Coordinates of C-alpha atoms and ligand atoms in Angstrom, one line a residue:
M15 CA 37.3 -74.4 19.3
V16 CA 39.4 -71.5 18.0
V17 CA 40.8 -70.9 21.4
G18 CA 41.6 -74.6 21.6
K19 CA 43.4 -74.5 18.3
F20 CA 45.3 -71.4 19.3
F21 CA 46.2 -72.9 22.6
S22 CA 47.5 -76.1 20.9
V23 CA 49.7 -74.0 18.6
F24 CA 50.8 -71.9 21.6
V25 CA 51.7 -75.0 23.6
L26 CA 53.5 -76.5 20.6
C27 CA 55.6 -73.4 20.2
C28 CA 56.4 -73.3 23.9
V29 CA 57.3 -77.0 24.0
V30 CA 59.4 -76.8 21.0
L31 CA 61.1 -73.4 21.6
F32 CA 61.5 -73.3 25.3
N33 CA 60.9 -76.9 26.4
I34 CA 58.6 -75.6 29.1
G35 CA 57.8 -78.2 31.7
V36 CA 58.5 -81.0 29.4
E37 CA 61.5 -83.1 29.7
G38 CA 63.1 -84.3 26.5
S39 CA 63.7 -87.9 27.7
H40 CA 66.3 -88.5 25.1
K41 CA 68.5 -85.6 26.0
V42 CA 71.9 -86.6 27.3
Y43 CA 73.6 -84.9 30.2
P44 CA 77.2 -86.3 30.1
H45 CA 78.3 -84.7 33.3
Y46 CA 75.7 -86.7 35.3
Q47 CA 76.0 -90.0 33.6
S48 CA 78.0 -91.6 36.3
L49 CA 76.9 -89.5 39.2
K50 CA 76.2 -91.6 42.3
L51 CA 74.2 -90.8 45.4
D52 CA 77.3 -90.5 47.7
E53 CA 79.2 -88.4 45.3
T54 CA 76.6 -85.6 45.2
S55 CA 76.9 -82.5 47.4
A56 CA 75.0 -81.9 50.6
N57 CA 71.9 -81.7 48.4
V58 CA 70.6 -85.2 48.7
K59 CA 67.0 -84.5 49.5
E60 CA 65.5 -87.6 51.0
V61 CA 62.4 -85.6 52.0
H62 CA 61.1 -85.8 48.5
R63 CA 61.6 -89.5 48.1
T64 CA 58.3 -91.4 47.9
G65 CA 57.3 -93.8 50.6
F66 CA 55.0 -96.2 48.8
H67 CA 55.4 -95.5 45.1
F68 CA 57.7 -97.7 43.0
Q69 CA 61.3 -96.6 42.8
P70 CA 64.7 -98.2 42.7
P71 CA 67.1 -97.1 45.4
E72 CA 68.8 -94.6 43.1
N73 CA 69.2 -93.4 39.5
W74 CA 66.9 -92.4 36.7
I75 CA 63.8 -94.4 35.6
N76 CA 61.3 -93.8 32.9
D77 CA 58.7 -95.8 31.0
P78 CA 57.2 -98.9 32.5
N79 CA 57.8 -101.7 30.0
G80 CA 55.8 -104.9 29.4
P81 CA 54.3 -105.5 32.8
M82 CA 52.9 -109.0 33.2
I83 CA 52.0 -111.7 35.7
Y84 CA 53.8 -115.0 35.3
K85 CA 53.5 -118.0 37.6
G86 CA 51.9 -115.9 40.4
L87 CA 54.6 -113.1 40.2
Y88 CA 54.1 -109.6 38.9
H89 CA 57.0 -108.5 36.7
L90 CA 57.7 -104.9 36.0
F91 CA 60.4 -103.9 33.6
Y92 CA 61.3 -100.3 33.2
Q93 CA 63.6 -98.0 31.4
Y94 CA 66.5 -97.4 33.8
N95 CA 69.9 -95.7 33.8
P96 CA 72.2 -97.8 36.0
K97 CA 74.8 -95.1 36.1
G98 CA 73.0 -91.9 37.0
A99 CA 70.0 -89.8 37.8
V100 CA 69.3 -88.5 34.3
W101 CA 68.2 -90.3 31.1
G102 CA 70.9 -92.3 29.4
N103 CA 72.6 -95.8 29.3
I104 CA 69.1 -97.2 29.2
V105 CA 68.5 -100.9 30.1
W106 CA 65.4 -102.9 30.8
A107 CA 65.5 -103.0 34.6
H108 CA 63.5 -105.8 36.2
S109 CA 61.6 -106.0 39.5
V110 CA 59.1 -108.7 40.7
S111 CA 56.4 -108.7 43.2
K112 CA 53.7 -110.9 44.7
D113 CA 51.3 -108.1 45.6
L114 CA 52.2 -105.1 43.4
I115 CA 53.3 -103.3 46.6
N116 CA 56.5 -105.0 47.7
W117 CA 59.2 -105.2 45.0
E118 CA 62.4 -107.2 44.6
F119 CA 65.1 -105.7 42.4
L120 CA 66.6 -108.2 40.0
E121 CA 69.4 -107.9 37.5
P122 CA 68.3 -106.0 34.3
A123 CA 66.5 -108.2 31.9
I124 CA 68.1 -106.7 28.8
W125 CA 70.8 -104.3 28.0
P126 CA 72.7 -103.2 24.9
S127 CA 75.0 -106.0 23.9
K128 CA 74.3 -107.1 20.3
P129 CA 74.5 -105.2 17.0
F130 CA 70.7 -104.9 16.9
D131 CA 70.5 -103.0 20.2
I132 CA 74.1 -101.8 20.7
N133 CA 72.9 -98.2 21.0
G134 CA 69.9 -98.7 23.2
C135 CA 67.2 -101.0 24.6
W136 CA 64.2 -98.8 24.5
S137 CA 60.5 -99.4 25.3
G138 CA 58.4 -102.3 24.4
S139 CA 55.9 -104.9 25.7
V140 CA 55.4 -108.5 26.7
T141 CA 53.1 -111.0 25.0
I142 CA 52.3 -114.3 26.5
L143 CA 52.5 -117.0 23.8
P144 CA 50.5 -120.2 24.0
G145 CA 51.9 -122.6 26.5
N146 CA 52.5 -119.6 28.9
R147 CA 55.7 -118.5 27.2
P148 CA 56.4 -114.8 27.6
I149 CA 58.2 -113.0 24.9
I150 CA 59.5 -109.4 25.0
L151 CA 59.2 -107.1 21.9
Y152 CA 61.4 -104.0 22.3
T153 CA 63.0 -101.3 20.3
G154 CA 66.8 -101.6 19.8
L155 CA 69.0 -98.9 18.4
D156 CA 71.4 -100.5 15.9
P157 CA 74.9 -99.3 14.9
Q158 CA 73.4 -96.6 12.6
K159 CA 71.0 -95.6 15.4
R160 CA 68.1 -96.9 13.4
Q161 CA 65.2 -98.0 15.6
V162 CA 64.5 -101.7 15.0
Q163 CA 62.1 -104.1 16.7
N164 CA 63.7 -107.0 18.5
Y165 CA 62.6 -109.9 20.7
A166 CA 63.9 -111.6 23.8
I167 CA 62.8 -114.8 25.5
P168 CA 63.4 -116.2 29.0
K169 CA 66.3 -118.6 29.3
N170 CA 64.5 -120.8 31.9
L171 CA 60.7 -120.9 31.9
S172 CA 60.6 -122.9 35.1
D173 CA 62.1 -119.9 37.0
P174 CA 59.1 -117.8 38.0
Y175 CA 61.5 -114.9 38.4
L176 CA 62.6 -115.1 34.8
R177 CA 66.0 -113.8 35.8
E178 CA 67.7 -114.4 32.5
W179 CA 66.7 -113.4 29.0
I180 CA 68.1 -114.4 25.7
K181 CA 68.2 -112.2 22.6
P182 CA 68.4 -114.6 19.7
D183 CA 70.5 -113.9 16.6
N184 CA 67.6 -113.8 14.2
N185 CA 67.0 -110.3 15.5
P186 CA 65.9 -107.7 14.5
L187 CA 62.5 -108.9 13.6
V188 CA 61.3 -105.7 12.1
V189 CA 63.4 -102.8 10.5
P190 CA 62.1 -99.5 9.3
G191 CA 61.0 -100.0 5.7
E192 CA 61.6 -97.8 2.6
G193 CA 60.5 -94.3 3.1
M194 CA 60.0 -94.7 6.9
N195 CA 61.6 -92.5 9.5
A196 CA 64.2 -94.7 11.1
T197 CA 64.6 -92.4 14.1
A198 CA 60.9 -92.4 14.9
F199 CA 59.9 -96.0 14.8
R200 CA 59.5 -97.5 18.2
D201 CA 57.8 -99.0 21.2
P202 CA 56.0 -102.2 20.0
T203 CA 52.7 -103.1 21.7
T204 CA 51.7 -106.4 23.2
A205 CA 50.6 -108.5 20.3
W206 CA 47.1 -109.9 19.9
R207 CA 45.9 -112.8 17.9
V208 CA 43.1 -112.9 15.4
D209 CA 42.2 -115.9 13.2
G210 CA 45.7 -117.4 13.5
H211 CA 47.6 -114.2 12.9
W212 CA 49.5 -112.2 15.5
K213 CA 49.2 -108.4 15.2
M214 CA 51.3 -105.7 16.8
L215 CA 51.7 -102.0 16.5
V216 CA 54.8 -99.7 16.3
G217 CA 54.6 -96.0 16.9
T218 CA 55.9 -93.6 14.3
K219 CA 55.2 -90.4 12.4
R220 CA 55.2 -89.1 8.8
K221 CA 56.2 -85.5 8.8
H222 CA 53.9 -84.1 11.5
R223 CA 51.3 -86.9 11.2
G224 CA 51.5 -89.2 14.2
M225 CA 50.7 -92.8 13.4
T226 CA 51.0 -96.5 14.3
V227 CA 51.8 -99.1 11.8
L228 CA 50.5 -102.7 12.2
Y229 CA 52.6 -105.8 11.6
R230 CA 51.2 -109.3 11.1
S231 CA 52.8 -112.7 11.7
R232 CA 51.8 -116.3 11.8
D233 CA 54.8 -117.4 13.8
F234 CA 55.8 -114.3 15.7
M235 CA 59.2 -114.3 13.8
K236 CA 58.3 -113.2 10.3
W237 CA 56.4 -110.0 10.3
T238 CA 54.7 -108.2 7.4
K239 CA 53.7 -104.6 7.5
A240 CA 50.1 -103.7 6.8
Q241 CA 49.7 -101.3 3.9
H242 CA 47.6 -98.7 5.8
P243 CA 48.4 -97.2 9.2
F244 CA 46.3 -98.8 11.9
H245 CA 45.5 -95.3 13.0
S246 CA 46.9 -91.8 12.4
K247 CA 46.2 -88.2 13.1
E248 CA 47.6 -85.0 11.5
H249 CA 49.6 -82.5 13.5
T250 CA 50.1 -84.8 16.5
G251 CA 53.8 -85.5 16.0
M252 CA 55.6 -88.7 17.1
W253 CA 53.4 -91.4 18.7
E254 CA 55.3 -93.1 21.5
C255 CA 54.3 -96.1 23.5
P256 CA 51.0 -97.0 21.8
D257 CA 48.7 -99.3 23.8
F258 CA 45.7 -101.1 22.4
F259 CA 43.3 -103.3 24.4
P260 CA 39.7 -104.4 24.6
V261 CA 37.3 -103.3 27.4
S262 CA 34.1 -105.1 28.4
L263 CA 30.7 -103.5 27.8
H264 CA 29.0 -105.4 30.5
S265 CA 31.5 -106.3 33.1
E266 CA 34.0 -104.6 35.3
N267 CA 36.5 -107.3 34.7
G268 CA 39.5 -106.8 32.4
L269 CA 40.0 -108.8 29.2
D270 CA 42.9 -110.5 27.5
T271 CA 44.4 -108.4 24.8
S272 CA 43.2 -110.8 22.0
V273 CA 39.5 -110.6 22.9
I274 CA 37.3 -109.3 20.1
G275 CA 33.5 -109.4 19.7
E276 CA 30.2 -107.8 20.2
N277 CA 30.5 -107.3 23.9
V278 CA 33.7 -105.3 23.8
K279 CA 34.9 -101.9 22.8
H280 CA 38.6 -101.1 22.1
V281 CA 40.8 -98.5 23.6
F282 CA 43.7 -96.9 21.8
K283 CA 46.3 -94.8 23.6
V284 CA 49.3 -92.9 22.5
S285 CA 51.9 -90.9 24.3
L286 CA 52.3 -87.7 22.4
D287 CA 56.0 -86.8 22.4
L288 CA 55.1 -83.1 21.7
T289 CA 53.0 -82.6 24.8
R290 CA 54.2 -85.6 27.0
Y291 CA 50.7 -86.7 27.9
D292 CA 48.9 -90.0 27.3
Y293 CA 45.7 -89.6 25.2
Y294 CA 43.1 -92.2 24.5
T295 CA 40.0 -92.8 22.6
V296 CA 37.3 -95.5 22.9
G297 CA 36.4 -97.0 19.6
T298 CA 36.0 -100.0 17.3
Y299 CA 38.6 -102.4 16.0
D300 CA 37.9 -103.6 12.4
K301 CA 39.8 -106.9 12.4
N302 CA 39.3 -107.4 8.7
K303 CA 40.8 -104.1 7.6
D304 CA 43.1 -104.0 10.7
R305 CA 42.1 -100.5 11.4
Y306 CA 41.0 -98.6 14.5
I307 CA 38.0 -96.2 14.3
P308 CA 37.6 -94.0 17.3
D309 CA 34.0 -93.3 18.4
N310 CA 33.2 -89.6 18.0
T311 CA 32.4 -89.2 21.7
S312 CA 35.7 -87.5 22.4
V313 CA 38.4 -85.5 20.5
D314 CA 41.0 -87.7 18.8
G315 CA 44.2 -85.7 19.5
W316 CA 45.5 -83.0 21.7
G317 CA 42.2 -81.8 23.2
G318 CA 41.2 -85.4 23.9
L319 CA 40.7 -87.6 26.9
R320 CA 43.8 -88.3 29.0
Y321 CA 44.5 -91.1 31.4
D322 CA 45.7 -88.5 33.7
Y323 CA 45.7 -84.7 33.4
G324 CA 48.9 -84.3 35.3
N325 CA 52.4 -85.8 35.3
F326 CA 51.8 -89.3 33.7
Y327 CA 53.4 -90.6 30.6
A328 CA 54.5 -93.6 28.5
S329 CA 52.0 -95.9 30.3
K330 CA 51.4 -99.5 29.5
S331 CA 48.6 -101.9 30.5
F332 CA 48.4 -105.6 30.9
F333 CA 45.8 -108.2 31.7
D334 CA 46.1 -109.9 35.1
D335 CA 44.4 -113.2 34.5
V336 CA 44.6 -114.2 38.2
K337 CA 42.3 -111.3 39.3
N338 CA 40.7 -110.8 35.9
R339 CA 41.6 -107.1 35.7
R340 CA 43.4 -104.8 33.4
I341 CA 46.2 -102.9 35.2
L342 CA 47.6 -99.7 33.9
W343 CA 51.1 -98.4 34.9
G344 CA 52.3 -94.8 34.2
W345 CA 55.5 -93.1 34.8
A346 CA 55.8 -89.7 36.5
N347 CA 59.0 -87.8 35.7
E348 CA 60.3 -85.2 38.1
S349 CA 59.0 -81.7 37.2
D350 CA 62.5 -80.3 37.1
T351 CA 65.0 -82.9 36.0
A352 CA 67.8 -80.9 34.7
T353 CA 68.6 -78.9 37.8
H354 CA 67.1 -79.6 41.2
D355 CA 66.3 -83.3 40.9
V356 CA 69.6 -84.8 39.7
E357 CA 71.0 -83.7 43.0
K358 CA 68.8 -86.2 44.7
G359 CA 70.5 -89.1 43.1
W360 CA 67.3 -90.4 41.8
A361 CA 64.6 -89.3 39.3
G362 CA 61.3 -90.6 38.3
I363 CA 58.7 -92.9 39.9
Q364 CA 56.1 -95.3 38.7
L365 CA 52.6 -94.2 39.7
I366 CA 50.4 -96.6 41.7
P367 CA 49.1 -99.3 39.3
R368 CA 45.5 -98.7 38.5
T369 CA 42.7 -101.0 37.4
V370 CA 41.1 -99.7 34.3
R371 CA 37.6 -100.3 32.9
L372 CA 35.0 -98.8 30.7
D373 CA 32.7 -96.3 32.3
S374 CA 28.9 -97.0 32.1
S375 CA 28.6 -94.0 29.7
R376 CA 30.9 -96.0 27.3
K377 CA 32.5 -92.7 26.5
Q378 CA 35.5 -92.9 28.8
L379 CA 37.5 -95.1 31.2
V380 CA 37.5 -95.3 34.9
Q381 CA 40.7 -95.9 36.9
W382 CA 41.2 -96.9 40.5
P383 CA 44.3 -97.8 42.5
V384 CA 44.8 -101.5 42.8
E385 CA 43.1 -102.9 45.9
E386 CA 46.4 -104.2 47.2
L387 CA 47.4 -100.6 48.1
E388 CA 44.8 -100.7 50.9
T389 CA 47.1 -103.2 52.8
L390 CA 49.4 -100.2 53.5
R391 CA 46.7 -98.2 55.3
W392 CA 47.0 -98.1 59.1
N393 CA 45.6 -95.6 61.5
N394 CA 42.3 -94.3 60.2
V395 CA 40.7 -90.9 60.8
E396 CA 37.1 -90.5 60.0
L397 CA 34.9 -87.4 59.7
S398 CA 31.3 -87.3 58.8
N399 CA 28.6 -84.6 58.2
Q400 CA 31.0 -81.8 58.6
K401 CA 29.7 -78.6 57.1
L402 CA 32.2 -76.3 55.3
T403 CA 30.8 -72.7 54.9
K404 CA 32.6 -70.1 52.8
G405 CA 36.2 -69.7 53.8
N406 CA 36.2 -72.7 56.1
K407 CA 39.2 -74.9 56.5
V408 CA 39.3 -78.1 58.6
E409 CA 42.5 -79.8 59.5
I410 CA 42.5 -83.6 59.2
K411 CA 44.7 -84.5 62.2
G412 CA 46.1 -87.8 63.5
I413 CA 47.7 -89.2 60.3
T414 CA 51.0 -88.8 58.6
A415 CA 49.8 -86.2 56.2
G416 CA 52.9 -86.5 54.0
Q417 CA 52.3 -90.2 53.4
A418 CA 48.6 -90.8 53.3
D419 CA 45.5 -92.1 51.5
V420 CA 42.4 -89.9 51.7
E421 CA 38.9 -90.6 50.5
V422 CA 36.2 -88.0 50.8
T423 CA 32.7 -87.5 49.5
F424 CA 31.3 -84.0 49.4
K425 CA 27.6 -83.2 49.4
I426 CA 26.5 -80.1 47.5
P427 CA 23.1 -79.0 48.8
S428 CA 22.3 -76.7 45.9
L429 CA 23.8 -75.8 42.5
E430 CA 21.9 -72.5 42.3
K431 CA 25.1 -70.4 43.0
A432 CA 27.2 -72.1 40.3
E433 CA 29.2 -69.6 38.3
P434 CA 28.3 -69.2 34.6
F435 CA 30.5 -71.2 32.3
D436 CA 31.9 -69.5 29.2
P437 CA 31.9 -72.1 26.4
S438 CA 35.3 -70.7 25.2
W439 CA 36.9 -72.2 28.3
V440 CA 38.0 -75.4 26.6
N441 CA 41.3 -75.6 28.3
A442 CA 40.9 -76.9 31.8
Q443 CA 44.5 -76.2 32.8
E444 CA 44.2 -72.5 31.8
L445 CA 40.9 -72.2 33.6
C446 CA 42.4 -73.7 36.8
A447 CA 45.4 -71.3 36.5
H448 CA 42.9 -68.4 36.5
K449 CA 40.5 -69.7 39.1
G450 CA 42.8 -71.2 41.7
S451 CA 41.7 -72.6 45.1
H452 CA 41.9 -69.1 46.7
V453 CA 39.6 -67.5 44.1
Q454 CA 36.2 -67.4 45.6
G455 CA 33.4 -69.0 43.6
G456 CA 29.8 -70.0 43.8
V457 CA 29.8 -73.8 44.1
G458 CA 33.4 -74.5 44.9
P459 CA 36.3 -74.3 44.9
F460 CA 36.2 -77.0 47.6
G461 CA 38.4 -80.0 48.2
L462 CA 41.7 -80.8 50.0
L463 CA 44.8 -78.9 50.7
T464 CA 47.5 -81.5 50.6
L465 CA 51.2 -81.3 51.6
A466 CA 50.4 -78.0 53.4
S467 CA 52.7 -76.2 55.8
K468 CA 51.2 -75.2 59.1
N469 CA 50.5 -71.6 58.2
L470 CA 49.8 -72.4 54.5
E471 CA 53.0 -70.9 53.1
E472 CA 52.9 -74.1 51.0
Y473 CA 50.1 -76.3 49.9
T474 CA 49.0 -78.3 46.9
P475 CA 45.2 -78.0 46.6
V476 CA 43.1 -80.7 44.9
F477 CA 39.7 -79.4 44.3
F478 CA 36.4 -79.0 42.4
R479 CA 34.6 -76.0 41.0
V480 CA 31.1 -76.4 39.5
F481 CA 29.9 -74.1 36.7
K482 CA 26.6 -73.8 35.1
S483 CA 26.5 -73.9 31.3
K484 CA 23.4 -73.5 29.1
D485 CA 22.0 -77.0 29.6
K486 CA 24.2 -78.7 32.1
H487 CA 26.7 -78.3 34.9
V488 CA 30.4 -78.4 34.2
V489 CA 32.8 -79.7 36.8
L490 CA 36.4 -78.7 36.9
M491 CA 38.9 -80.7 38.9
C492 CA 42.3 -79.1 39.6
S493 CA 45.6 -80.3 41.2
D494 CA 47.4 -77.0 41.4
A495 CA 51.1 -76.9 42.2
T496 CA 51.4 -73.1 42.0
S497 CA 51.7 -72.8 45.8
S498 CA 53.3 -76.1 46.4
S499 CA 56.8 -74.9 47.3
L500 CA 58.6 -71.8 48.4
K501 CA 61.6 -72.9 46.3
Q502 CA 62.1 -70.7 43.3
G503 CA 62.5 -71.8 39.8
L504 CA 60.4 -75.0 39.9
Y505 CA 57.8 -75.9 37.3
K506 CA 54.5 -75.6 39.2
P507 CA 51.6 -76.2 36.8
S508 CA 47.9 -75.9 37.5
F509 CA 47.0 -79.3 36.2
A510 CA 43.3 -79.8 35.6
G511 CA 40.6 -81.7 33.8
F512 CA 36.9 -81.7 33.4
V513 CA 34.8 -84.3 35.1
D514 CA 31.9 -85.8 33.2
V515 CA 29.7 -86.6 36.2
D516 CA 26.0 -86.4 36.9
L517 CA 25.4 -84.2 39.9
A518 CA 21.8 -85.2 40.4
D519 CA 22.6 -86.7 43.8
G520 CA 24.7 -83.7 44.7
K521 CA 27.7 -85.8 45.5
L522 CA 31.3 -85.5 44.3
S523 CA 34.0 -87.8 45.6
L524 CA 37.8 -87.4 45.6
R525 CA 40.6 -89.8 46.6
S526 CA 44.2 -88.5 46.9
L527 CA 47.3 -90.6 47.4
I528 CA 49.8 -88.3 49.0
D529 CA 53.4 -89.4 49.1
H530 CA 56.0 -86.6 49.9
S531 CA 56.6 -85.4 46.3
V532 CA 53.6 -86.8 44.5
V533 CA 49.9 -86.2 44.9
E534 CA 47.9 -88.7 42.8
S535 CA 44.2 -87.9 42.7
F536 CA 41.0 -89.6 41.5
G537 CA 37.9 -87.6 41.0
A538 CA 34.3 -89.0 40.9
G539 CA 35.4 -92.6 41.4
G540 CA 38.3 -92.4 38.9
K541 CA 36.7 -90.6 36.0
T542 CA 39.3 -87.9 36.0
C543 CA 42.7 -88.5 37.4
I544 CA 45.5 -86.0 38.1
S545 CA 49.0 -86.6 39.3
S546 CA 51.3 -83.8 40.4
R547 CA 54.9 -83.8 41.4
V548 CA 55.7 -81.2 44.0
Y549 CA 58.7 -80.3 46.1
P550 CA 57.7 -78.4 49.3
I551 CA 60.5 -77.2 51.6
L552 CA 58.4 -76.5 54.7
A553 CA 55.6 -79.1 54.3
V554 CA 57.8 -82.1 54.6
M555 CA 57.8 -85.2 56.8
K556 CA 56.1 -84.4 60.2
D557 CA 55.5 -80.8 59.1
A558 CA 53.2 -81.8 56.3
H559 CA 49.5 -81.1 57.0
L560 CA 46.2 -81.9 55.4
F561 CA 43.1 -79.7 55.3
A562 CA 39.6 -79.8 53.7
F563 CA 38.4 -76.4 52.5
N564 CA 35.7 -74.6 50.8
N565 CA 36.0 -71.2 49.1
G566 CA 32.6 -71.1 47.5
S567 CA 29.7 -69.0 48.7
E568 CA 27.6 -72.2 48.7
S569 CA 28.3 -74.3 51.8
V570 CA 29.2 -77.9 51.1
T571 CA 29.2 -80.8 53.5
I572 CA 31.9 -83.5 54.0
E573 CA 29.4 -86.4 54.0
K574 CA 32.2 -88.8 54.8
L575 CA 36.0 -88.6 54.9
N576 CA 38.4 -91.4 55.6
A577 CA 42.1 -90.8 55.8
W578 CA 44.9 -93.2 56.6
S579 CA 48.5 -93.0 57.3
M580 CA 50.3 -95.2 54.8
V581 CA 53.2 -97.4 55.9
K582 CA 56.1 -98.1 53.6
P583 CA 56.1 -101.4 51.8
K584 CA 58.5 -103.9 53.5
Q585 CA 60.5 -104.1 50.4
M586 CA 61.0 -101.5 47.7
N587 CA 63.7 -102.7 45.5
N588 CA 66.3 -102.8 48.3
Ligands
DQQ19 N1 61.2 -93.5 26.1 C1 61.8 -94.6 25.5 C2 61.4 -94.6 24.1 C3 60.0 -94.0 24.2 C4 60.2 -92.9 25.2 C5 63.3 -94.4 25.6 C6 59.0 -92.5 25.9 O1 61.3 -96.0 23.6 O2 59.5 -93.6 23.0 O3 63.7 -94.4 26.9 O4 59.2 -91.9 27.1

């Protein structure tokens, strides 16, 4: 606990003082604001461009905004700089898709044009009003740079593409009230409806206390602030992009945002500006007091559960009423925006949309890439009952290892040799930094070496290590960028999370989506997820390799491994 606290303070200092590994998304780089792909030097590095992740052809993107399904089309809006590969000039870019895989790039839905958003159209959400009428709530920056909450509606509801949006003149709907911090008041949620009242949340802070305030409305136009914060937590700083939704206790299906009742729990997520990670708790929504009470099954704050223990921020979920699932989108920034990456002419990707549901333990969520992704798999390589003794490494040949989908189940015959777990090891990332894939263990490290060069000068290992604590086993999952690139000066974190999994059957599964500069991994069926951005210089294109490995003294067996090359979607915003 003490170590945890110390670590939090340490991270806070590093983040604030040195901005280590954290990109201040609101920083402006004037020089690059109008930099275009063809104006850049010889440094355009197409080798790091993703094959099947969501990207526009060029320029900067950040937060996914208000995804939705409307008349059979998925709509993704996102923060986008039409003029360059760094944050700035932000508009709501707009793409549509029939399958969440192929995307058509449309004109931006909204951009600064009226006094209530003349200095910026920042993040927000979509709510579907009765009669299937979508409405956008978003944060505008007014002439005084105050953050205010606005709305926009489609011009023509019979157009499934919803190409044009109107920003009526009765905006803004909500302005920061007396005593509120007008420069920290943003990112309205999807609204939900209880007993004839709409409710929505806006992220803010009071001094260092992060919080969300709730607003109520009967008609969606006149909003009244609730007296008490919906939820808050001391020392957590600004709460960006809050998300709040119900999850079913008894079914794997997703739920409409307004569902309340005995058979649901609620999930509350915030994007903590100070750490740039998305944290969530599972809890209860008190609809009478309009308050959220997290269950005490996990930490509420910095040491808490994350959607993803790697590069994943400002996420947003929506209910897909066609397939009855809740889909989560997250943004992965480049690791090194200010220097290396602007030269590419693009920055930022959206991670693969994931279905999200409550785990049977009811303590956490489980995420899995949407099933549509599997349509991109082509040649399949399979391996079964392959024993990996200490130091073994098996190459998975026959696929495009730089653009691949890999699913593997490891079988651990015995946990006897598991290393002792020191209870002071509360920080998974620190632990992974000390006990990397090359550090021999008892049970593990074992897993995959992704984006590896032939002779392993470069590799991004995704692996497990099992420890034995007093009364249970502790499973650590790492996605370690330390050796990912020979290029100097990159941010190469040892991202890691613990996996709350029962090892009674001796099995641990891992799925990794490998896509040139991103490795997106799902441990134990999606209980722990980690996304890394990496920039190899040798392990690129046909020179990227994939291996399975074991560096533990206990042998493990690959019970089954399936790997596929991934084809590119036919259309990716081009
Ligand atoms: N990005 C948006 C803000 C939000 C932040 C601006 C999160 O609305 O708080 O681009 O990345």
